[in-house]
Structure formats: C-alpha cells, structure tokens
Amino acid sequence: MTHIPPPTEELRLLDSELWQLDARRAQLLARRAWLVAALHQAQPAPSAPAPRPVSVAPPRPEASAPRVQNVLLLLGGVLLTIAAMVFTLVSWGHLGIAGRSAVLGAVTLAALAAPVPLLKRGLRSTAESLAGLGLALTVLDAYALHEVALAGTDGTAYTAVASAVLAGVWLGYGLLPGSTALRLPLPAALVAAQLPLLLWALAADAGAHGITAALLVTAALDTAVALRMPSGSVRVVAAVGAYAMGSWGALAAGWLSWTATGPSAAARAAALLLLAAAIAVGAAWAGGRTTARTADDKDTGRGQAVGLALAAGLLAVNAVGGTARTVLPDTWTVPAYLACGIALLAVVRAGRLPDALRRGVLWASGAVQALAVLWALPVVGVAVLGPGAWVERAWSGAPADMRAAVTPDLPWPPDATAVPVVLAAVAIVLALAVRDTAWRPRALVGALCLSWATVVSLPAVLELPYTVGLLVYGVTTAGALAVATLASPTTAPASETPQAAHIRLTATQLALVTSLSLALLSLASQTATLTVLSLLTALFATAATRARIAPFTAPAALAHATALACATGAAAGWTTASTALLVLVVPAVAALLAPRLDGPRTTVPVEATGAAAGLLAIGLAVTDPPLLALVLALCGVITAGTAVRPDRRPLGYAATALFVLATWVRLASWDIGTPEAYTLPVTVPALLVGALRRRRDPQASSWTAYGPGLAATLVPSLLAAWGDPGWTRPLLLGTAALVVTLLGARYHLQAPLVLGGSVLALVALHELAPYIAQVAGTLPRWVPPALAGLLLLALGATYEQRLRDARRVRNILTKMH
C-alpha cells in the first residue's frame, strides 16, 4: 500500500522542494551570464570577418567509363583494319607466296580465335572489336586471293561467289559454340547475303527481268529470316533488307509492266509483280499472327500488316491490269485497271482473311477506284464548265453536237470514251458494296455524285445532238430535284435522318450546278434560251413548295426568272433600259412571296435575290435617265411595301432614299433650271409630317423625321448652285442652309445640323473657289507646304497640351480620398 502523509507534512515537503529548485535556478542563471560575457570578449572585430571555407565541387565527368571504353575499342579496331588494308594493298608484294599466306592466315585466325577466351573472361566489348577485325580480314583475304590466284576471272562473278562464301563463313562462325554470344557475325552474314543473287544476275547478263527476279528472291529470303527471328539486330537487318530489296524490285517490276510493248513482256512483268505481292501477303499474314508483347507492338504490327496488304493489292492490280493493257485499246486501259481493283473486293468477300489483310486489300481497291475517278474528272469539268464560253457568243447559232457545245474554248481530253463507264462502275460499287453503318451515308453521297457525273459527261462523250444534250441536262436537273424532294421529310423536320439530310443537300446542289450549265448551254440559240429558262423557272418554283429545299430552290427560281426577263426583252428587240422594267417583276414577286414563306432560312435568300434583281434593273436603266427615274421609283414602291412588315421597318430608310433619288434623276432628266419649284412642295409636307412624328414620339431620330424632307430640296439645289454662274441661287441656298444649321444647333438635332452645315460649307467653297485659285496662283510654291506644316505643328501642340491636362486631372483624382 502507498503511504500518504498527512496534509501538514506534505505541504512542508513541497515547500522544501520548491526552495531547492529556486536555488538551483539561480546557480544556472549566474553560470549563463558568465558564459555570455566570456563569449562577447572572445568575439573578433566586425571589420575582420572570419573567412568562410570555400566548397569546391568535384569535377563532373564528361564521358562515362563504358563510353570511353567503346570509343577506344572502336578506334583500335578501325586502326587495325586500316593497317591490314595498307599491308594487303601496299606491302603485299615484298613477301613471297608462303609469307603472304602465312601472314594473312595467321592474323585472320588469331583475330577470329581471340574473341572466344575474351568472352569467357567477360570482356564482351573487346571480343566484339576483335571479331569485327577478323571479319574485315576475311574480306581482305578474298581480295588477296583474287589478286594473286584468280586475277583473270570476272570481277562481278567473283564478288558474287566471294560474298556467298563470306556469308556462309560468317554464319558458321557466329553459330560456333564458343562465339554464339557475339552480336556482329550473324548480322554481317545477312548483309553479305544481299549481294550474291544480284551480282550473279549482273554477271550472267540476265537482263532487267532477271535482275528484278534476283531482287525479289533476296527480299523473300530476308522476309523469311525477319519472320523467324524473334528479335535482335538480325531481325532489324533482315527487315531493312526485305523492305529495301522488295521496294526496289516492286518498282522495277511495275516499270517493266508499264513499258511492256507486248503480251509476252507484260506476262513476265506480271509474274514478277505477283511474286512481290505474294511476298507482301506472306509477310502480312505471318506478321499479323505474331504475338505482341505490348499494346503498342500489337498496333504497330497491325499497321504494318495493313500496309503490306495494301501494297500487295496494288501490285496484283498492276500485274493483271498491265497484262490486259497490252491487248486492249488505249481507251480501255483505265477501265481494265479499275476492273482489277473492283475484283479485289470479290477476293475479300470470298476468302477468310485476317482483319488486317482484309482492311489492306479494301484500301487497295479504294485507292484504285479513286485514281480512276481522278482520271475521269477532267472530262466532267469540261462538261460542266465549258458552257461558260457561250456568254460571249450568245445566240450565235446552235453547235453541231454536244462535244462542240462544251468545248468552244477548252480542249477535249484524249481517250475519254470510257469515262462514263468508269464513273458508273465506281458509283455501283459504292452503292452496293459499302455496308458499314459509319461509311454508308458517305458512300451513298459519293454514288449520287458519280451517277450525276456519269449522266452529265455522257452527251459530250457520245457526241449527241445539241437538242438531245439539252434534254439530258434538263432531265438530270429534274431528277436531282426529285431525289432531294424524296429525301425531304414529309412530317416534322426532326424525323429526318443524317443520311437523308446529306443526300438532300447534295442532290439540291447538283441540281443547281446542272441548271447553271444548262442555262449557259442554251445561250447558243435564242429559242433554246427562252425555252430552257422558262422550264427551269417553273421547275425550281415547283420544287420550292418543299420547305427543306426551298432555301435553295426559291432563289434559284427567281434567278432563272431574272435571266428569262432579260432574254425576253432582248428577243423582243427592247432596249437595255426598257428591259429593266421587265426585270422589276422579279423583285416585286419576291416581295410578295417573302412574308408567305416558312421561316427566315427561306425568306432571307428570297429577299436577297429580289434585291439583286432590283440592282440589276437599276444598272440596266442607267443609260436612260427618265426610265431610270421610273425604275428607282418602282424600286422605292417595292421597298416601301416590304417595310410595312413589322420585322422589315428599317427598309423604310431605303425606300425614302430611292424616292429621293428618283426625284433627283427626274429633275436632272428634265433639265430643270429651278428645281426648288418641284422640291419645295415635297419638302414642306415632309417636314410637317416629321414634326408631327417628333411630337408624338420624342425619341424618334431627326434623320427619320427631317432628313428626307431637307435632303429633297438641299441636295438638288446644291447641284444646281454648283453649275450656276450667278450669285442669287448660292446666296439663297447658303442663307437657307445657315438657317437650317442654326435651328439644328438650337434644338440639338443632328440631321439639320449635319445637312445644313455640309451644304453651307460646300456653297462657301464654291463661291470662294475662284479666289482661292487666284491666290494659289500668286503665292510661292513653298507657302502651301509651310502652312500645312504649321497646321500640323499647331495640332500636335494642342494634342500634347490636352494630354498634359488629362495627366494633371488624373493625378488630382488619384490624390483624392
């Protein structure tokens, strides 16, 4: 049990402990004070600080030990190889046959045998250097043997045999039990193996076909080695050799096939191409089945397999197509290649191929078809763009046939007879063969475009009569519009699929392009022009009833109607200015139809087309001022009628401007000497109406209220004053402009202030112009530049002063709280 003292005894013990702690604390504080004083006395003066030790970092090595070792070994091997070459080439003649054989044999055997003990001791780099020296010495031995014993043999043949022997020797040396760890002999043997077949073909004068066969066989051997080797430098060297030799051989075989002049030469070239294709297919098939270590390796192998399958497909097409080219006319060369490309699709569907090979063959077929379409595009371009030349030959007479109709300025491409066949074949393939959900909409759009191109190019290719060609173009336009109409939804727009939307948009655009070419083609004959433009106007107006294609077809109908109006006026013998009245029917119809159309997607294009037709009418009437005034007034009426709509109220300004322009043009055409007599009766009511509007709507702009009325009198009077030599009109006009300016300043109105001030300044300039010219003639030529300089200096000083005042105000505001 723990003893607990009584409270008095415990209090005494606590007081004793606290007293001992206070005594001990006092001792420690005294000792601390003495130590601080001692340290202050021993501290050095501030003027002589103690030097700090400088830490010096050890020098950083610039080259690692393994790198230094490799460099030394490489230099040693190179120097020894150079020494051996110098000995062989220069000092060889100083020794006899026995000495020569003994020296080279001993050095070669020593260099080849030394790596074995070095590998056992772990000196791999040194062993590799000596092995490389030994391999180089074997090459020198082969050279020495040729120079001493076989100098009379053919150099190319001897090199072929020597490279084969060296490849075998290096292979055997690399497979010996003691030297299997060396990395250099096997790749070196593979490099040497690239030469025997090629050099043998050159030595045997095998010709281009034999040399190409040697290249392809070498590529096949390299491919086999690359596929059997799991990894390492041997596989890399084999792959590089396979790609290099195979590409070289494939290109050579393709050139032989393209330049073949007979079936026999084409057949031999086709055999070489098929050999190259077989090598590519074998590599792709075996490479696609190789087990990959990582996902990246798997993707890389799949990509290589696709590329090899693509190359194989193209080589096969060139082989078969090149053979067919030699027995067919030149016109059918491209269709022959295209048929081979389409046949690849049948091969893909018939056989069970890996996915990578199937994709590669499909890409090869697509590439062939794309090249065939590119070959056919010039004919389509001539058929579509060629009719534009009839703009400068309008109504000069119908051409003999459609080929003459589309080539008044453009040359006809050669061998174009098979163009429709090529385009139709590719269109059928796209429509029937492509079943993938992602590519199906694009394929259908492509098939539609190619079908259109086939029909458009057919009349010129077949040299159909001019009338028949126009009929074909018209039917094509109607067919494209029918496709667009069928693709448009009959219910809610949201029910339209993306595929139908693409087809609808493409078909509508094709219809527009065809109608433009048809209209240009019809310019050759007056009757054809009137008939075609009438039918096109009716056709597009009918198609505009479908809301989804109305944004394209309604403006097209108005554009064709405008062209029809111009053609009708010209056919009736009217003047250009008189034809403008007929053209004004189009903007009037557009203004009537616009509010009845469905949505701004159609309304805005229709109104824009009507406005363009109105501008065309104004341009046609420029040569006849009275008729121009009438056209401007009618345009103002149409614009004012459009401005009645709540969403087109701003067009009221344009209508007012057109009415004012019409008035001015009419006054100018009448040679009125006193235009105020005709403008003031318009100005006064206009100003009264403006004042009433300002009273009802104080927020109305002064330009709306007073601008038209003031401009109706001030502008014609200003034009008359500038041509009036007297002083009465300028004085009265200046006085009126001054009054208007003062009223604008008094009531803070922008329109009277700007219009009155501008007219007043121009009148003053007109009155002072003679005096200014007289003074300018008497002044020296240096005075105007000097005055301009003084003006610029004054403006600069004023600008600087204002900047200084602005800074001062900014500083004052900054100091405020």
Short mmCIF file of C-alpha atoms in Angstrom, two decimals, residues 278-642:
data_model
loop_
_atom_site.label_atom_id
_atom_site.label_comp_id
_atom_site.label_asym_id
_atom_site.label_seq_id
_atom_site.Cartn_x
_atom_site.Cartn_y
_atom_site.Cartn_z
CA ALA A 278 2.97 -12.96 -102.62
CA ILE A 279 5.93 -11.86 -100.51
CA ALA A 280 3.93 -8.93 -99.12
CA VAL A 281 0.90 -11.13 -98.39
CA GLY A 282 3.05 -13.74 -96.67
CA ALA A 283 4.75 -11.12 -94.53
CA ALA A 284 1.41 -9.51 -93.66
CA TRP A 285 -0.21 -12.85 -92.82
CA ALA A 286 2.66 -14.08 -90.66
CA GLY A 287 3.23 -10.67 -89.10
CA GLY A 288 -0.44 -10.32 -88.17
CA ARG A 289 -0.32 -13.62 -86.28
CA THR A 290 2.88 -12.82 -84.37
CA THR A 291 2.23 -12.47 -80.65
CA ALA A 292 2.97 -8.92 -79.49
CA ARG A 293 4.41 -8.14 -76.07
CA THR A 294 2.62 -4.79 -75.58
CA ALA A 295 -0.40 -3.00 -76.97
CA ASP A 296 1.87 -0.59 -78.89
CA ASP A 297 3.67 -3.50 -80.52
CA LYS A 298 0.31 -5.01 -81.43
CA ASP A 299 -0.89 -1.78 -83.03
CA THR A 300 2.41 -1.39 -84.88
CA GLY A 301 2.21 -4.95 -86.20
CA ARG A 302 -1.39 -4.43 -87.31
CA GLY A 303 -0.46 -1.22 -89.11
CA GLN A 304 2.44 -2.94 -90.88
CA ALA A 305 0.16 -5.79 -91.92
CA VAL A 306 -2.40 -3.33 -93.33
CA GLY A 307 0.32 -1.50 -95.26
CA LEU A 308 1.75 -4.73 -96.68
CA ALA A 309 -1.71 -5.94 -97.70
CA LEU A 310 -2.34 -2.58 -99.38
CA ALA A 311 0.92 -2.90 -101.32
CA ALA A 312 0.07 -6.48 -102.28
CA GLY A 313 -3.31 -5.45 -103.61
CA LEU A 314 -1.84 -2.65 -105.71
CA LEU A 315 0.85 -4.98 -107.07
CA ALA A 316 -1.75 -7.57 -108.05
CA VAL A 317 -3.84 -4.92 -109.82
CA ASN A 318 -0.77 -3.71 -111.72
CA ALA A 319 0.10 -7.27 -112.71
CA VAL A 320 -3.29 -8.19 -114.15
CA GLY A 321 -4.09 -4.73 -115.47
CA GLY A 322 -0.69 -4.39 -117.13
CA THR A 323 -1.22 -7.65 -118.98
CA ALA A 324 -4.66 -6.58 -120.14
CA ARG A 325 -3.32 -3.19 -121.24
CA THR A 326 -1.17 -4.73 -123.96
CA VAL A 327 -4.14 -6.44 -125.63
CA LEU A 328 -6.76 -3.67 -125.24
CA PRO A 329 -7.03 -0.27 -126.93
CA ASP A 330 -5.58 2.70 -125.07
CA THR A 331 -9.07 3.99 -124.28
CA TRP A 332 -9.80 0.96 -122.09
CA THR A 333 -6.56 0.94 -120.11
CA VAL A 334 -8.02 2.66 -117.04
CA PRO A 335 -11.21 0.54 -117.07
CA ALA A 336 -9.02 -2.57 -117.13
CA TYR A 337 -7.13 -1.48 -114.02
CA LEU A 338 -10.43 -0.46 -112.42
CA ALA A 339 -11.91 -3.89 -113.07
CA CYS A 340 -8.93 -5.47 -111.32
CA GLY A 341 -9.37 -3.11 -108.37
CA ILE A 342 -13.06 -3.98 -108.08
CA ALA A 343 -12.18 -7.70 -108.30
CA LEU A 344 -10.18 -7.30 -105.08
CA LEU A 345 -13.49 -6.79 -103.28
CA ALA A 346 -14.66 -10.17 -104.52
CA VAL A 347 -11.44 -11.74 -103.23
CA VAL A 348 -12.03 -10.20 -99.82
CA ARG A 349 -15.61 -11.49 -99.65
CA ALA A 350 -14.76 -14.95 -100.99
CA GLY A 351 -11.80 -15.83 -98.75
CA ARG A 352 -11.33 -15.85 -94.99
CA LEU A 353 -8.60 -13.34 -94.44
CA PRO A 354 -7.35 -11.84 -91.19
CA ASP A 355 -8.80 -8.46 -90.34
CA ALA A 356 -5.56 -6.58 -91.12
CA LEU A 357 -5.23 -8.18 -94.56
CA ARG A 358 -8.88 -7.56 -95.34
CA ARG A 359 -8.56 -3.89 -94.45
CA GLY A 360 -5.40 -3.53 -96.52
CA VAL A 361 -6.99 -5.11 -99.58
CA LEU A 362 -10.06 -2.89 -99.17
CA TRP A 363 -7.82 0.19 -99.04
CA ALA A 364 -6.03 -1.02 -102.17
CA SER A 365 -9.33 -1.40 -104.00
CA GLY A 366 -10.42 2.06 -102.84
CA ALA A 367 -7.13 3.59 -103.99
CA VAL A 368 -7.52 2.10 -107.47
CA GLN A 369 -11.08 3.37 -107.75
CA ALA A 370 -10.08 6.83 -106.51
CA LEU A 371 -7.30 7.07 -109.10
CA ALA A 372 -9.74 6.02 -111.83
CA VAL A 373 -12.19 8.74 -110.74
CA LEU A 374 -9.39 11.32 -110.77
CA TRP A 375 -8.56 10.28 -114.32
CA ALA A 376 -12.19 10.90 -115.32
CA LEU A 377 -12.61 14.28 -113.59
CA PRO A 378 -11.19 16.45 -116.45
CA VAL A 379 -13.99 15.28 -118.75
CA VAL A 380 -16.61 16.12 -116.10
CA GLY A 381 -15.00 19.53 -115.59
CA VAL A 382 -15.15 20.29 -119.30
CA ALA A 383 -18.79 19.19 -119.46
CA VAL A 384 -19.76 21.44 -116.54
CA LEU A 385 -17.52 24.49 -117.01
CA GLY A 386 -17.13 24.51 -120.77
CA PRO A 387 -20.59 26.05 -121.50
CA GLY A 388 -19.49 29.26 -119.78
CA ALA A 389 -17.81 30.34 -123.00
CA TRP A 390 -21.25 30.90 -124.61
CA VAL A 391 -21.70 34.09 -122.59
CA GLU A 392 -19.54 35.88 -125.15
CA ARG A 393 -21.16 34.02 -128.09
CA ALA A 394 -24.82 34.35 -127.12
CA TRP A 395 -27.28 33.45 -129.90
CA SER A 396 -24.53 32.87 -132.42
CA GLY A 397 -26.05 29.61 -133.59
CA ALA A 398 -26.57 26.10 -132.26
CA PRO A 399 -23.44 23.88 -132.40
CA ALA A 400 -23.29 20.62 -134.30
CA ASP A 401 -23.19 18.33 -131.24
CA MET A 402 -22.70 18.39 -127.50
CA ARG A 403 -18.93 17.96 -127.67
CA ALA A 404 -18.68 21.14 -129.72
CA ALA A 405 -21.13 22.79 -127.32
CA VAL A 406 -18.95 22.19 -124.23
CA THR A 407 -15.58 22.85 -125.92
CA PRO A 408 -15.79 26.26 -127.60
CA ASP A 409 -12.66 27.31 -125.68
CA LEU A 410 -11.49 24.21 -123.75
CA PRO A 411 -9.64 21.22 -125.31
CA TRP A 412 -11.27 17.81 -125.18
CA PRO A 413 -9.27 15.29 -123.07
CA PRO A 414 -7.86 12.31 -125.01
CA ASP A 415 -9.14 8.74 -124.58
CA ALA A 416 -12.32 9.94 -122.87
CA THR A 417 -14.68 7.36 -124.34
CA ALA A 418 -14.55 5.13 -121.28
CA VAL A 419 -15.13 7.93 -118.75
CA PRO A 420 -18.88 7.21 -118.24
CA VAL A 421 -18.10 3.52 -117.77
CA VAL A 422 -15.53 4.28 -115.07
CA LEU A 423 -17.80 6.68 -113.21
CA ALA A 424 -20.80 4.37 -113.38
CA ALA A 425 -18.79 1.36 -112.19
CA VAL A 426 -17.45 3.18 -109.14
CA ALA A 427 -20.94 4.51 -108.37
CA ILE A 428 -22.39 0.99 -108.44
CA VAL A 429 -19.62 -0.28 -106.16
CA LEU A 430 -20.24 2.49 -103.63
CA ALA A 431 -23.99 1.89 -103.65
CA LEU A 432 -23.85 -1.90 -103.34
CA ALA A 433 -20.57 -2.88 -101.70
CA VAL A 434 -20.30 -0.46 -98.76
CA ARG A 435 -22.44 -1.78 -95.92
CA ASP A 436 -20.69 -0.35 -92.87
CA THR A 437 -23.01 1.91 -90.89
CA ALA A 438 -20.36 4.61 -90.47
CA TRP A 439 -19.38 4.73 -94.15
CA ARG A 440 -22.79 4.01 -95.67
CA PRO A 441 -24.04 7.66 -95.80
CA ARG A 442 -20.79 8.87 -97.36
CA ALA A 443 -20.87 6.04 -99.88
CA LEU A 444 -24.42 6.91 -100.93
CA VAL A 445 -23.50 10.57 -101.36
CA GLY A 446 -20.48 9.56 -103.42
CA ALA A 447 -22.60 7.22 -105.53
CA LEU A 448 -25.07 10.05 -106.16
CA CYS A 449 -22.31 12.44 -107.23
CA LEU A 450 -20.70 9.85 -109.52
CA SER A 451 -24.06 8.99 -111.08
CA TRP A 452 -24.64 12.66 -111.78
CA ALA A 453 -21.14 12.98 -113.27
CA THR A 454 -21.82 9.97 -115.50
CA VAL A 455 -25.02 11.46 -116.91
CA VAL A 456 -23.50 14.94 -117.35
CA SER A 457 -20.45 13.68 -119.24
CA LEU A 458 -22.34 11.19 -121.40
CA PRO A 459 -23.73 13.63 -124.06
CA ALA A 460 -20.32 15.10 -124.83
CA VAL A 461 -18.59 11.70 -124.83
CA LEU A 462 -21.15 10.20 -127.22
CA GLU A 463 -21.33 13.43 -129.27
CA LEU A 464 -25.11 13.55 -129.03
CA PRO A 465 -27.04 16.24 -130.92
CA TYR A 466 -27.35 19.63 -129.28
CA THR A 467 -31.09 19.33 -128.61
CA VAL A 468 -30.71 15.85 -127.12
CA GLY A 469 -27.92 17.12 -124.87
CA LEU A 470 -30.10 19.93 -123.57
CA LEU A 471 -32.83 17.39 -122.88
CA VAL A 472 -30.39 15.17 -120.95
CA TYR A 473 -29.24 18.12 -118.84
CA GLY A 474 -32.82 19.11 -118.14
CA VAL A 475 -33.82 15.59 -117.13
CA THR A 476 -30.75 15.42 -114.88
CA THR A 477 -31.78 18.66 -113.15
CA ALA A 478 -35.32 17.38 -112.65
CA GLY A 479 -34.02 14.03 -111.39
CA ALA A 480 -31.72 15.68 -108.86
CA LEU A 481 -34.61 17.80 -107.60
CA ALA A 482 -36.78 14.70 -107.39
CA VAL A 483 -34.14 12.94 -105.27
CA ALA A 484 -33.89 15.99 -103.00
CA THR A 485 -37.67 16.10 -102.70
CA LEU A 486 -37.95 12.40 -101.86
CA ALA A 487 -35.20 12.72 -99.26
CA SER A 488 -37.04 15.58 -97.53
CA PRO A 489 -39.27 14.56 -94.62
CA THR A 490 -43.00 14.94 -95.05
CA THR A 491 -43.56 15.19 -91.30
CA ALA A 492 -41.56 17.07 -88.66
CA PRO A 493 -38.02 18.10 -89.63
CA ALA A 494 -36.68 16.32 -86.55
CA SER A 495 -37.60 12.99 -88.15
CA GLU A 496 -35.00 13.46 -90.89
CA THR A 497 -32.01 11.16 -90.57
CA PRO A 498 -28.44 12.43 -91.14
CA GLN A 499 -28.17 10.18 -94.19
CA ALA A 500 -31.29 11.70 -95.75
CA ALA A 501 -30.06 15.21 -94.92
CA HIS A 502 -26.73 14.62 -96.70
CA ILE A 503 -28.47 13.16 -99.75
CA ARG A 504 -30.98 16.03 -99.86
CA LEU A 505 -28.30 18.72 -99.64
CA THR A 506 -26.06 17.02 -102.23
CA ALA A 507 -28.91 16.45 -104.68
CA THR A 508 -30.03 20.07 -104.38
CA GLN A 509 -26.54 21.36 -105.05
CA LEU A 510 -26.15 19.06 -108.05
CA ALA A 511 -29.47 20.34 -109.42
CA LEU A 512 -28.27 23.95 -109.08
CA VAL A 513 -24.96 23.21 -110.84
CA THR A 514 -26.69 21.33 -113.67
CA SER A 515 -29.25 24.09 -114.15
CA LEU A 516 -26.46 26.66 -114.43
CA SER A 517 -24.64 24.59 -117.07
CA LEU A 518 -27.93 24.04 -118.91
CA ALA A 519 -28.73 27.76 -118.91
CA LEU A 520 -25.26 28.56 -120.28
CA LEU A 521 -25.58 25.86 -122.93
CA SER A 522 -28.91 27.29 -124.06
CA LEU A 523 -27.30 30.65 -124.87
CA ALA A 524 -26.21 29.25 -128.22
CA SER A 525 -29.75 29.58 -129.59
CA GLN A 526 -32.47 32.16 -128.92
CA THR A 527 -35.26 29.60 -128.94
CA ALA A 528 -33.31 27.27 -126.66
CA THR A 529 -32.59 30.13 -124.24
CA LEU A 530 -36.23 31.16 -123.84
CA THR A 531 -37.46 27.56 -123.58
CA VAL A 532 -34.82 26.39 -121.12
CA LEU A 533 -35.11 29.42 -118.83
CA SER A 534 -38.90 29.12 -118.77
CA LEU A 535 -38.75 25.43 -117.87
CA LEU A 536 -36.08 25.97 -115.23
CA THR A 537 -38.08 28.77 -113.62
CA ALA A 538 -41.17 26.59 -113.44
CA LEU A 539 -39.20 23.56 -112.25
CA PHE A 540 -37.48 25.33 -109.35
CA ALA A 541 -40.67 27.21 -108.44
CA THR A 542 -42.46 23.87 -108.13
CA ALA A 543 -39.63 22.40 -106.05
CA ALA A 544 -39.75 25.44 -103.75
CA THR A 545 -43.00 24.15 -102.31
CA ARG A 546 -40.95 21.70 -100.19
CA ALA A 547 -39.78 23.62 -97.13
CA ARG A 548 -36.50 21.72 -96.66
CA ILE A 549 -35.12 22.62 -100.10
CA ALA A 550 -36.90 25.97 -100.52
CA PRO A 551 -33.87 27.99 -99.26
CA PHE A 552 -32.05 26.81 -102.41
CA THR A 553 -34.79 26.32 -104.99
CA ALA A 554 -36.77 29.53 -104.38
CA PRO A 555 -33.78 31.86 -105.00
CA ALA A 556 -32.81 29.69 -107.99
CA ALA A 557 -36.30 30.13 -109.45
CA LEU A 558 -36.03 33.91 -109.05
CA ALA A 559 -32.56 33.93 -110.60
CA HIS A 560 -33.76 31.97 -113.63
CA ALA A 561 -36.77 34.28 -113.86
CA THR A 562 -34.44 37.28 -113.92
CA ALA A 563 -32.42 35.72 -116.73
CA LEU A 564 -35.69 34.92 -118.55
CA ALA A 565 -36.79 38.55 -118.27
CA CYS A 566 -33.51 39.78 -119.74
CA ALA A 567 -33.70 37.21 -122.55
CA THR A 568 -37.33 38.09 -123.29
CA GLY A 569 -36.53 41.79 -123.56
CA ALA A 570 -33.60 41.08 -125.85
CA ALA A 571 -35.68 38.73 -128.01
CA ALA A 572 -38.44 41.36 -128.31
CA GLY A 573 -35.92 43.94 -129.51
CA TRP A 574 -36.30 46.20 -126.48
CA THR A 575 -33.51 48.46 -125.37
CA THR A 576 -31.49 47.59 -122.33
CA ALA A 577 -33.21 50.31 -120.31
CA SER A 578 -36.67 49.10 -121.31
CA THR A 579 -35.75 45.55 -120.29
CA ALA A 580 -35.20 46.85 -116.76
CA LEU A 581 -38.96 47.30 -116.37
CA LEU A 582 -39.45 43.62 -117.12
CA VAL A 583 -36.73 42.66 -114.67
CA LEU A 584 -38.54 44.58 -111.91
CA VAL A 585 -41.22 41.89 -111.94
CA VAL A 586 -38.77 39.60 -110.09
CA PRO A 587 -38.23 41.83 -107.00
CA ALA A 588 -41.97 42.52 -106.93
CA VAL A 589 -42.72 38.78 -106.85
CA ALA A 590 -40.00 38.25 -104.23
CA ALA A 591 -41.52 40.99 -102.04
CA LEU A 592 -44.95 39.36 -102.31
CA LEU A 593 -43.71 35.83 -101.62
CA ALA A 594 -41.27 36.58 -98.78
CA PRO A 595 -43.86 37.03 -95.96
CA ARG A 596 -45.62 33.83 -97.01
CA LEU A 597 -42.54 31.62 -96.82
CA ASP A 598 -41.68 29.31 -93.96
CA GLY A 599 -39.03 30.86 -91.70
CA PRO A 600 -36.05 33.15 -92.22
CA ARG A 601 -34.00 30.33 -93.80
CA THR A 602 -36.05 30.84 -96.95
CA THR A 603 -37.19 34.45 -96.55
CA VAL A 604 -33.72 35.97 -96.39
CA PRO A 605 -32.37 34.25 -99.56
CA VAL A 606 -35.52 35.17 -101.47
CA GLU A 607 -35.32 38.83 -100.42
CA ALA A 608 -31.59 38.93 -101.20
CA THR A 609 -32.24 37.54 -104.69
CA GLY A 610 -35.01 40.09 -105.23
CA ALA A 611 -32.70 42.90 -104.12
CA ALA A 612 -30.02 41.69 -106.53
CA ALA A 613 -32.59 41.67 -109.36
CA GLY A 614 -33.57 45.24 -108.43
CA LEU A 615 -29.95 46.38 -108.55
CA LEU A 616 -29.64 44.70 -111.95
CA ALA A 617 -32.68 46.62 -113.18
CA ILE A 618 -31.18 49.90 -111.97
CA GLY A 619 -27.93 49.08 -113.73
CA LEU A 620 -29.75 48.29 -116.97
CA ALA A 621 -31.65 51.62 -116.86
CA VAL A 622 -28.62 53.84 -116.19
CA THR A 623 -28.28 54.82 -119.85
CA ASP A 624 -31.83 56.31 -119.96
CA PRO A 625 -32.35 58.91 -117.14
CA PRO A 626 -36.15 59.24 -117.45
CA LEU A 627 -36.55 55.49 -117.39
CA LEU A 628 -34.00 55.28 -114.58
CA ALA A 629 -36.15 57.65 -112.51
CA LEU A 630 -39.14 55.40 -113.11
CA VAL A 631 -37.17 52.29 -112.15
CA LEU A 632 -35.94 53.95 -108.96
CA ALA A 633 -39.47 55.00 -108.07
CA LEU A 634 -40.78 51.47 -108.66
CA CYS A 635 -37.95 50.04 -106.55
CA GLY A 636 -38.95 52.52 -103.85
CA VAL A 637 -42.55 51.32 -104.05
CA ILE A 638 -41.47 47.68 -103.71
CA THR A 639 -39.16 48.53 -100.81
CA ALA A 640 -41.85 50.58 -99.09
CA GLY A 641 -44.27 47.69 -99.44
CA THR A 642 -41.71 45.41 -97.78
#
